[in-house]
Amino acid sequence: MTTTATVPPVPQVPSGPLLSAEGLHVTFPARRGDTAPARAVDGVDLDIRAGEIVALVGESGCGKTTLARSLLGLVPPTAGRVTFTGRPLDYSSRALKAYRKRVQLVLQDPSGSLNPRHTVYDAVAEGLRIHRYGGDEREAVSTALSRAGLRPPERFFLRYPHELSGGQRQRVVIAGALVLEPELIVADEPVASLDASVRGEILALLLRLRSELGLSALVVTHDLGLAWNIADRVAVMYLGRIVETGAVEDVLTAPQHPYTQALLSVLPEAPGDPVVLTGEPPDPSRIPTGCRFHARCQILATGEAERAGVADACRREDLPVLDGGGGAQVACHWARASAVR
Ligand SMILES: Nc1ncnc2c1ncn2[C@@H]1O[C@H](COP(=O)(O)OP(=O)(O)OP(=O)(O)O)[C@@H](O)[C@H]1O
Ligand code: SF4
Ligand SMILES: [Mg+2]
């Protein structure tokens, strides 16, 4: 896989998760045409430790944004909980306001998240004003713009979003998140709308912020190559669950779950033939019994699961929620059976 960002040294990571999902479920009421509620997040355990970058990957509709929004307190869980520094989130508006100062969202589309009538200065200062910042606003805005790589910052103060490139707009969005000096950012597809040439720059910026400020991040992405470039740990999500998680090198060089294997097999650099997933695209209002991936699983379809003696279990038994912490973990009967042989 190609590396587009230069990776700075990883800082010492203190133990204990900063942000955790514990048995998290988010279910939306059935929409017209659906026969059942949508279990968009269906039992997720996930830890993000201080100074760590975790990539959350999976195909469209698997529940990444819903999980990210729930971690930010924007969507209350139907069951389970979110904890920050060991304490469960308090969903009162005052507590959520304080929480969102410490955990900031960076959205996918910089044009959509910047008001076209606001200057860069006002866009970045907005968070300070919402939180009634008592310090020197101009100084804080300058620092945030510099940290986001817009230098000299004064040159950008009076510009409007349409006067900036896509990469510069994304940096303004990042500056707007940084100005409140958060401990963690949740970035939902932070480079999806950018040209390949500026993607690497934005990824390098996120890595630099981690190394200089100790900032932690959850980066939501479709793109496994991006996860490889930026993350310490990766969590692969399928139909509302994390099906594989572990250190990036482990998961991306030796994937255990057939779904992760299929995602990796279609990357341009991947050796061998791509695995074309068959079956219906995943629908959270119709989660199958047994392994939720079984109707599309290439290992089951080719008889490998049968040969390993796990095919019945694949069709019958839902797999336990992964604990979301430390080492590589996989929610697959066949992968587990293969590991013990
Ligand atoms: N408010 C809602 N009401 C009902 N269903 C919803 C709602 N929001 C999301 N969903 C459904 O939940 C599932 C997960 O959506 P989500 O946006 O979290 O996926 P995603 O992984 O972020 O997808 P993408 O990669 O396309 O952004 C989808 O099937 C979606 O249609
Ligand atoms: S448990 Fe079975 S069906 Fe599910 S991914 Fe593993 S091999 Fe495939
Ligand atoms: Mg999304």
Short mmCIF file of C-alpha atoms and ligand atoms in Angstrom, two decimals:
data_model
loop_
_atom_site.label_atom_id
_atom_site.label_comp_id
_atom_site.label_asym_id
_atom_site.label_seq_id
_atom_site.Cartn_x
_atom_site.Cartn_y
_atom_site.Cartn_z
CA MET A 1 0.00 0.00 0.00
CA THR A 2 1.26 3.49 -0.75
CA THR A 3 1.98 5.95 2.01
CA THR A 4 0.90 9.50 1.27
CA ALA A 5 1.62 11.07 4.67
CA THR A 6 4.91 11.12 6.59
CA VAL A 7 4.25 9.46 9.92
CA PRO A 8 5.76 11.35 12.89
CA PRO A 9 6.85 9.40 15.98
CA VAL A 10 3.93 8.05 17.99
CA PRO A 11 3.78 9.76 21.40
CA GLN A 12 3.57 7.83 24.66
CA VAL A 13 -0.02 6.74 25.08
CA PRO A 14 -1.37 6.71 28.64
CA SER A 15 -3.50 3.71 29.56
CA GLY A 16 -7.27 3.83 30.03
CA PRO A 17 -9.73 4.77 27.31
CA LEU A 18 -10.63 8.40 26.81
CA LEU A 19 -13.89 7.61 25.02
CA SER A 20 -15.74 4.31 25.07
CA ALA A 21 -18.85 2.79 23.59
CA GLU A 22 -20.15 -0.02 25.77
CA GLY A 23 -22.76 -2.36 24.27
CA LEU A 24 -24.02 0.60 22.25
CA HIS A 25 -27.27 0.29 20.29
CA VAL A 26 -28.95 2.98 18.21
CA THR A 27 -32.26 1.91 16.67
CA PHE A 28 -34.33 4.20 14.44
CA PRO A 29 -38.10 3.74 14.15
CA ALA A 30 -39.23 1.92 10.99
CA ARG A 31 -39.53 4.26 8.02
CA ARG A 32 -42.24 3.95 5.41
CA GLY A 33 -41.66 0.74 3.45
CA ASP A 34 -39.56 -0.85 6.18
CA THR A 35 -41.01 -3.74 8.08
CA ALA A 36 -38.89 -3.26 11.19
CA PRO A 37 -36.88 -0.57 13.00
CA ALA A 38 -33.37 0.08 11.68
CA ARG A 39 -30.71 -1.24 14.05
CA ALA A 40 -28.08 1.15 12.71
CA VAL A 41 -25.71 0.51 15.62
CA ASP A 42 -26.34 -2.95 16.96
CA GLY A 43 -24.07 -3.66 19.89
CA VAL A 44 -20.75 -1.85 19.61
CA ASP A 45 -17.91 -1.82 22.09
CA LEU A 46 -15.12 0.54 21.11
CA ASP A 47 -12.36 2.32 23.02
CA ILE A 48 -10.35 5.33 21.94
CA ARG A 49 -7.35 5.97 24.15
CA ALA A 50 -5.58 9.28 24.72
CA GLY A 51 -3.20 10.10 21.87
CA GLU A 52 -4.60 7.32 19.70
CA ILE A 53 -6.02 7.53 16.19
CA VAL A 54 -8.68 4.93 15.50
CA ALA A 55 -10.07 4.44 11.99
CA LEU A 56 -13.65 3.25 11.69
CA VAL A 57 -14.11 1.64 8.28
CA GLY A 58 -16.93 -0.08 6.47
CA GLU A 59 -19.13 0.27 3.42
CA SER A 60 -21.87 2.84 3.02
CA GLY A 61 -24.83 2.40 5.37
CA CYS A 62 -23.03 0.16 7.89
CA GLY A 63 -23.65 2.68 10.70
CA LYS A 64 -20.36 4.63 10.92
CA THR A 65 -21.92 8.10 11.08
CA THR A 66 -24.63 6.97 13.48
CA LEU A 67 -21.98 5.50 15.79
CA ALA A 68 -19.85 8.66 15.52
CA ARG A 69 -22.86 10.89 16.26
CA SER A 70 -23.80 8.75 19.21
CA LEU A 71 -20.25 9.00 20.59
CA LEU A 72 -20.60 12.79 20.35
CA GLY A 73 -23.87 12.70 22.29
CA LEU A 74 -25.81 13.88 19.21
CA VAL A 75 -27.88 10.69 19.07
CA PRO A 76 -28.82 9.13 22.42
CA PRO A 77 -28.27 5.37 22.53
CA THR A 78 -31.25 3.05 22.56
CA ALA A 79 -29.23 0.76 24.83
CA GLY A 80 -25.70 0.62 26.18
CA ARG A 81 -23.70 3.72 27.01
CA VAL A 82 -20.94 6.10 26.04
CA THR A 83 -18.31 6.99 28.62
CA PHE A 84 -15.75 9.79 28.51
CA THR A 85 -12.76 9.59 30.86
CA GLY A 86 -14.58 6.71 32.57
CA ARG A 87 -17.82 8.62 33.26
CA PRO A 88 -21.10 8.00 31.44
CA LEU A 89 -22.27 10.90 29.26
CA ASP A 90 -24.76 13.22 30.86
CA TYR A 91 -27.38 14.15 28.23
CA SER A 92 -28.51 17.39 29.88
CA SER A 93 -27.94 20.32 27.51
CA ARG A 94 -25.48 22.02 29.86
CA ALA A 95 -23.37 18.86 30.26
CA LEU A 96 -23.46 18.14 26.52
CA LYS A 97 -22.26 21.66 25.76
CA ALA A 98 -19.29 21.16 28.07
CA TYR A 99 -18.63 17.71 26.55
CA ARG A 100 -18.63 19.05 22.98
CA LYS A 101 -15.89 21.47 23.92
CA ARG A 102 -13.69 18.46 24.72
CA VAL A 103 -14.80 16.25 21.85
CA GLN A 104 -15.17 18.04 18.54
CA LEU A 105 -16.75 16.95 15.29
CA VAL A 106 -15.03 17.58 11.94
CA LEU A 107 -17.47 17.07 9.10
CA GLN A 108 -17.04 15.53 5.69
CA ASP A 109 -17.88 18.41 3.41
CA PRO A 110 -16.10 21.67 4.24
CA SER A 111 -18.36 23.66 1.93
CA GLY A 112 -21.43 22.36 3.74
CA SER A 113 -20.05 22.98 7.21
CA LEU A 114 -18.89 26.58 6.56
CA ASN A 115 -21.39 29.41 6.30
CA PRO A 116 -20.64 31.16 2.96
CA ARG A 117 -21.43 34.54 4.55
CA HIS A 118 -18.98 34.13 7.44
CA THR A 119 -15.34 35.12 7.16
CA VAL A 120 -12.68 32.62 8.19
CA TYR A 121 -12.18 34.60 11.40
CA ASP A 122 -15.86 34.41 12.34
CA ALA A 123 -16.09 30.74 11.38
CA VAL A 124 -13.19 29.86 13.68
CA ALA A 125 -14.30 32.23 16.47
CA GLU A 126 -17.85 30.82 16.51
CA GLY A 127 -17.05 28.02 18.98
CA LEU A 128 -15.28 30.47 21.31
CA ARG A 129 -18.35 32.71 21.30
CA ILE A 130 -20.75 29.81 21.93
CA HIS A 131 -18.62 28.78 24.90
CA ARG A 132 -18.19 32.41 26.10
CA TYR A 133 -14.41 32.22 25.93
CA GLY A 134 -12.87 34.64 28.41
CA GLY A 135 -9.39 34.93 26.85
CA ASP A 136 -7.96 36.81 23.86
CA GLU A 137 -10.20 35.75 20.97
CA ARG A 138 -7.90 37.06 18.22
CA GLU A 139 -4.94 35.20 19.71
CA ALA A 140 -6.95 31.95 20.01
CA VAL A 141 -8.18 32.20 16.39
CA SER A 142 -4.61 32.90 15.17
CA THR A 143 -3.23 29.93 17.07
CA ALA A 144 -5.93 27.59 15.74
CA LEU A 145 -5.40 28.72 12.12
CA SER A 146 -1.62 28.29 12.47
CA ARG A 147 -2.06 24.84 13.96
CA ALA A 148 -4.29 23.94 11.04
CA GLY A 149 -1.51 25.05 8.67
CA LEU A 150 -3.05 28.36 7.51
CA ARG A 151 -0.10 30.72 7.93
CA PRO A 152 0.28 33.59 8.46
CA PRO A 153 -3.17 33.38 10.03
CA GLU A 154 -3.99 37.10 9.63
CA ARG A 155 -3.88 36.64 5.86
CA PHE A 156 -6.96 34.38 6.12
CA PHE A 157 -9.01 36.34 8.68
CA LEU A 158 -11.16 38.27 6.21
CA ARG A 159 -11.47 35.67 3.48
CA TYR A 160 -14.74 33.97 2.67
CA PRO A 161 -15.07 30.21 2.03
CA HIS A 162 -15.50 30.69 -1.75
CA GLU A 163 -12.10 32.43 -1.86
CA LEU A 164 -10.35 29.31 -0.54
CA SER A 165 -9.34 25.98 -2.06
CA GLY A 166 -11.06 22.78 -0.87
CA GLY A 167 -8.00 21.87 1.22
CA GLN A 168 -7.90 25.34 2.81
CA ARG A 169 -11.62 25.11 3.62
CA GLN A 170 -11.06 21.77 5.32
CA ARG A 171 -8.22 23.38 7.32
CA VAL A 172 -10.62 26.16 8.41
CA VAL A 173 -13.08 23.50 9.61
CA ILE A 174 -10.25 21.79 11.50
CA ALA A 175 -9.15 25.17 12.98
CA GLY A 176 -12.75 25.70 14.14
CA ALA A 177 -12.55 22.39 15.98
CA LEU A 178 -9.05 23.05 17.38
CA VAL A 179 -9.84 26.51 18.73
CA LEU A 180 -11.57 25.00 21.75
CA GLU A 181 -8.50 22.83 22.45
CA PRO A 182 -10.40 19.54 22.43
CA GLU A 183 -8.91 16.27 23.64
CA LEU A 184 -10.48 14.27 20.85
CA ILE A 185 -11.82 14.92 17.40
CA VAL A 186 -14.29 12.78 15.54
CA ALA A 187 -13.69 13.28 11.82
CA ASP A 188 -16.40 11.86 9.54
CA GLU A 189 -14.83 11.23 6.12
CA PRO A 190 -12.48 14.21 6.56
CA VAL A 191 -10.91 13.97 3.12
CA ALA A 192 -13.63 12.29 1.07
CA SER A 193 -14.51 15.46 -0.82
CA LEU A 194 -10.89 16.47 -1.52
CA ASP A 195 -8.59 15.86 -4.48
CA ALA A 196 -6.06 13.11 -4.00
CA SER A 197 -3.27 15.71 -3.98
CA VAL A 198 -4.59 17.51 -0.88
CA ARG A 199 -5.73 14.39 0.96
CA GLY A 200 -2.18 13.55 1.97
CA GLU A 201 -1.67 17.08 3.31
CA ILE A 202 -4.77 16.93 5.50
CA LEU A 203 -3.81 13.47 6.78
CA ALA A 204 -0.30 14.71 7.57
CA LEU A 205 -1.90 17.60 9.46
CA LEU A 206 -4.00 15.22 11.60
CA LEU A 207 -0.89 13.19 12.37
CA ARG A 208 1.06 16.30 13.30
CA LEU A 209 -1.74 17.46 15.63
CA ARG A 210 -1.63 14.09 17.34
CA SER A 211 2.12 14.28 17.82
CA GLU A 212 2.26 17.97 18.81
CA LEU A 213 -0.92 18.29 20.86
CA GLY A 214 -1.52 14.67 21.91
CA LEU A 215 -4.88 14.93 20.16
CA SER A 216 -6.85 11.69 19.85
CA ALA A 217 -9.08 11.03 16.87
CA LEU A 218 -11.75 8.74 15.56
CA VAL A 219 -11.53 8.94 11.78
CA VAL A 220 -14.53 7.56 9.91
CA THR A 221 -13.74 6.45 6.39
CA HIS A 222 -14.69 4.18 3.51
CA ASP A 223 -11.06 4.12 2.56
CA LEU A 224 -8.80 1.41 3.96
CA GLY A 225 -5.75 3.06 2.36
CA LEU A 226 -6.46 6.16 4.41
CA ALA A 227 -6.79 4.06 7.55
CA TRP A 228 -3.39 2.54 6.80
CA ASN A 229 -1.81 5.97 6.47
CA ILE A 230 -3.19 7.54 9.57
CA ALA A 231 -4.48 5.15 12.22
CA ASP A 232 -2.94 3.21 15.06
CA ARG A 233 -5.94 0.96 15.28
CA VAL A 234 -8.72 0.07 12.93
CA ALA A 235 -12.27 -1.08 13.62
CA VAL A 236 -14.13 -2.69 10.71
CA MET A 237 -17.90 -2.24 10.90
CA TYR A 238 -20.51 -4.35 9.14
CA LEU A 239 -24.24 -3.88 9.54
CA GLY A 240 -24.10 -2.14 12.90
CA ARG A 241 -21.35 -4.21 14.52
CA ILE A 242 -17.57 -4.12 14.73
CA VAL A 243 -16.55 -7.40 13.09
CA GLU A 244 -12.78 -7.01 13.34
CA THR A 245 -10.54 -4.70 15.31
CA GLY A 246 -6.85 -4.48 16.06
CA ALA A 247 -3.60 -2.68 15.27
CA VAL A 248 -3.62 -1.33 11.74
CA GLU A 249 -0.65 -3.48 10.64
CA ASP A 250 -2.35 -6.64 11.94
CA VAL A 251 -5.78 -6.03 10.50
CA LEU A 252 -4.67 -4.64 7.15
CA THR A 253 -1.79 -6.99 6.45
CA ALA A 254 -3.35 -10.16 7.87
CA PRO A 255 -7.14 -9.65 7.87
CA GLN A 256 -9.02 -12.46 9.60
CA HIS A 257 -12.65 -11.65 8.89
CA PRO A 258 -13.93 -12.53 5.39
CA TYR A 259 -15.53 -9.09 5.17
CA THR A 260 -12.22 -7.32 5.89
CA GLN A 261 -10.55 -9.65 3.41
CA ALA A 262 -13.12 -8.69 0.77
CA LEU A 263 -12.71 -4.96 1.42
CA LEU A 264 -8.93 -5.25 1.12
CA SER A 265 -9.03 -7.43 -1.96
CA VAL A 266 -10.53 -4.63 -4.07
CA LEU A 267 -7.75 -2.13 -3.34
CA PRO A 268 -5.65 -1.46 -6.45
CA GLU A 269 -2.46 -2.71 -4.73
CA ALA A 270 -4.05 -5.95 -3.47
CA PRO A 271 -2.54 -9.20 -4.71
CA GLY A 272 -4.85 -11.83 -6.25
CA ASP A 273 -8.39 -11.54 -7.53
CA PRO A 274 -10.84 -9.14 -5.94
CA VAL A 275 -13.59 -10.76 -3.86
CA VAL A 276 -16.92 -9.63 -5.25
CA LEU A 277 -19.49 -9.66 -2.49
CA THR A 278 -22.75 -11.26 -3.54
CA GLY A 279 -26.17 -11.10 -1.93
CA GLU A 280 -28.31 -8.17 -0.85
CA PRO A 281 -26.63 -4.96 0.28
CA PRO A 282 -26.86 -4.72 4.06
CA ASP A 283 -30.10 -3.36 5.49
CA PRO A 284 -30.25 -2.54 9.22
CA SER A 285 -34.00 -3.16 9.30
CA ARG A 286 -33.42 -6.75 8.15
CA ILE A 287 -30.40 -8.07 10.01
CA PRO A 288 -30.15 -11.81 9.33
CA THR A 289 -30.05 -14.37 12.09
CA GLY A 290 -26.77 -16.18 12.60
CA CYS A 291 -23.64 -14.33 11.48
CA ARG A 292 -24.91 -11.05 10.02
CA PHE A 293 -22.51 -11.41 7.09
CA HIS A 294 -23.40 -15.01 6.23
CA ALA A 295 -25.57 -14.32 3.17
CA ARG A 296 -22.65 -12.57 1.46
CA CYS A 297 -19.73 -14.49 2.90
CA GLN A 298 -17.30 -15.91 0.35
CA ILE A 299 -15.94 -18.40 2.87
CA LEU A 300 -19.40 -19.88 3.43
CA ALA A 301 -20.28 -19.75 -0.28
CA THR A 302 -17.16 -21.62 -1.39
CA GLY A 303 -17.53 -24.40 1.17
CA GLU A 304 -14.51 -23.40 3.25
CA ALA A 305 -16.67 -22.84 6.31
CA GLU A 306 -18.21 -26.31 5.78
CA ARG A 307 -14.76 -27.89 5.57
CA ALA A 308 -13.76 -26.12 8.77
CA GLY A 309 -16.91 -27.53 10.46
CA VAL A 310 -18.42 -24.12 11.22
CA ALA A 311 -21.05 -23.68 8.48
CA ASP A 312 -23.97 -24.54 10.80
CA ALA A 313 -22.70 -22.11 13.40
CA CYS A 314 -22.38 -19.42 10.70
CA ARG A 315 -26.08 -19.75 9.85
CA ARG A 316 -27.28 -20.21 13.42
CA GLU A 317 -25.19 -18.25 15.88
CA ASP A 318 -24.80 -14.53 16.12
CA LEU A 319 -21.32 -13.65 17.13
CA PRO A 320 -20.43 -11.94 20.38
CA VAL A 321 -19.74 -8.24 20.50
CA LEU A 322 -16.02 -7.58 20.37
CA ASP A 323 -14.67 -5.84 23.42
CA GLY A 324 -13.17 -3.04 21.33
CA GLY A 325 -9.95 -2.73 23.33
CA GLY A 326 -6.35 -3.95 22.92
CA GLY A 327 -5.37 -6.83 20.61
CA ALA A 328 -6.77 -8.03 17.30
CA GLN A 329 -10.24 -9.51 17.62
CA VAL A 330 -12.53 -11.00 15.05
CA ALA A 331 -16.22 -11.91 15.09
CA CYS A 332 -16.06 -14.94 12.79
CA HIS A 333 -16.50 -18.67 13.55
CA TRP A 334 -14.22 -19.67 10.67
CA ALA A 335 -11.44 -17.21 11.62
CA ARG A 336 -11.55 -18.45 15.19
CA ALA A 337 -11.53 -22.10 14.10
CA SER A 338 -8.61 -21.37 11.74
CA ALA A 339 -6.67 -19.68 14.54
CA VAL A 340 -6.81 -22.76 16.81
CA ARG A 341 -5.79 -25.24 14.12
N1 LIG B 1 -32.70 9.06 11.15
C1 LIG B 1 -32.74 7.85 10.62
N2 LIG B 1 -33.87 7.12 10.54
C2 LIG B 1 -33.88 5.88 10.04
N3 LIG B 1 -32.77 5.24 9.55
C3 LIG B 1 -31.63 5.93 9.59
C4 LIG B 1 -31.53 7.26 10.11
N4 LIG B 1 -30.22 7.66 10.02
C5 LIG B 1 -29.56 6.63 9.46
N5 LIG B 1 -30.40 5.61 9.20
C6 LIG B 1 -30.03 4.31 8.59
O1 LIG B 1 -29.03 3.74 9.39
C7 LIG B 1 -28.07 3.08 8.59
C8 LIG B 1 -26.68 3.59 8.91
O2 LIG B 1 -26.56 4.93 8.43
P1 LIG B 1 -25.18 5.73 8.60
O3 LIG B 1 -25.41 7.08 8.03
O4 LIG B 1 -24.77 5.66 10.02
O5 LIG B 1 -24.19 4.88 7.70
P2 LIG B 1 -22.69 5.20 7.25
O6 LIG B 1 -21.89 3.97 7.51
O7 LIG B 1 -22.22 6.46 7.86
O8 LIG B 1 -22.88 5.37 5.67
P3 LIG B 1 -22.04 6.32 4.66
O9 LIG B 1 -20.70 5.66 4.51
O10 LIG B 1 -22.87 6.25 3.41
O11 LIG B 1 -21.95 7.68 5.24
C9 LIG B 1 -28.49 3.32 7.14
O12 LIG B 1 -29.17 2.18 6.68
C10 LIG B 1 -29.41 4.50 7.23
O13 LIG B 1 -30.38 4.46 6.20
S1 SF4 B 2 -18.90 -16.49 10.79
FE1 SF4 B 2 -19.13 -17.75 8.95
S2 SF4 B 2 -20.51 -16.58 7.63
FE2 SF4 B 2 -19.75 -15.18 9.18
S3 SF4 B 2 -17.98 -14.23 8.29
FE3 SF4 B 2 -17.22 -15.97 9.41
S4 SF4 B 2 -17.16 -17.65 7.91
FE4 SF4 B 2 -18.44 -16.03 7.06
MG MG B 3 -21.61 8.31 7.04
#
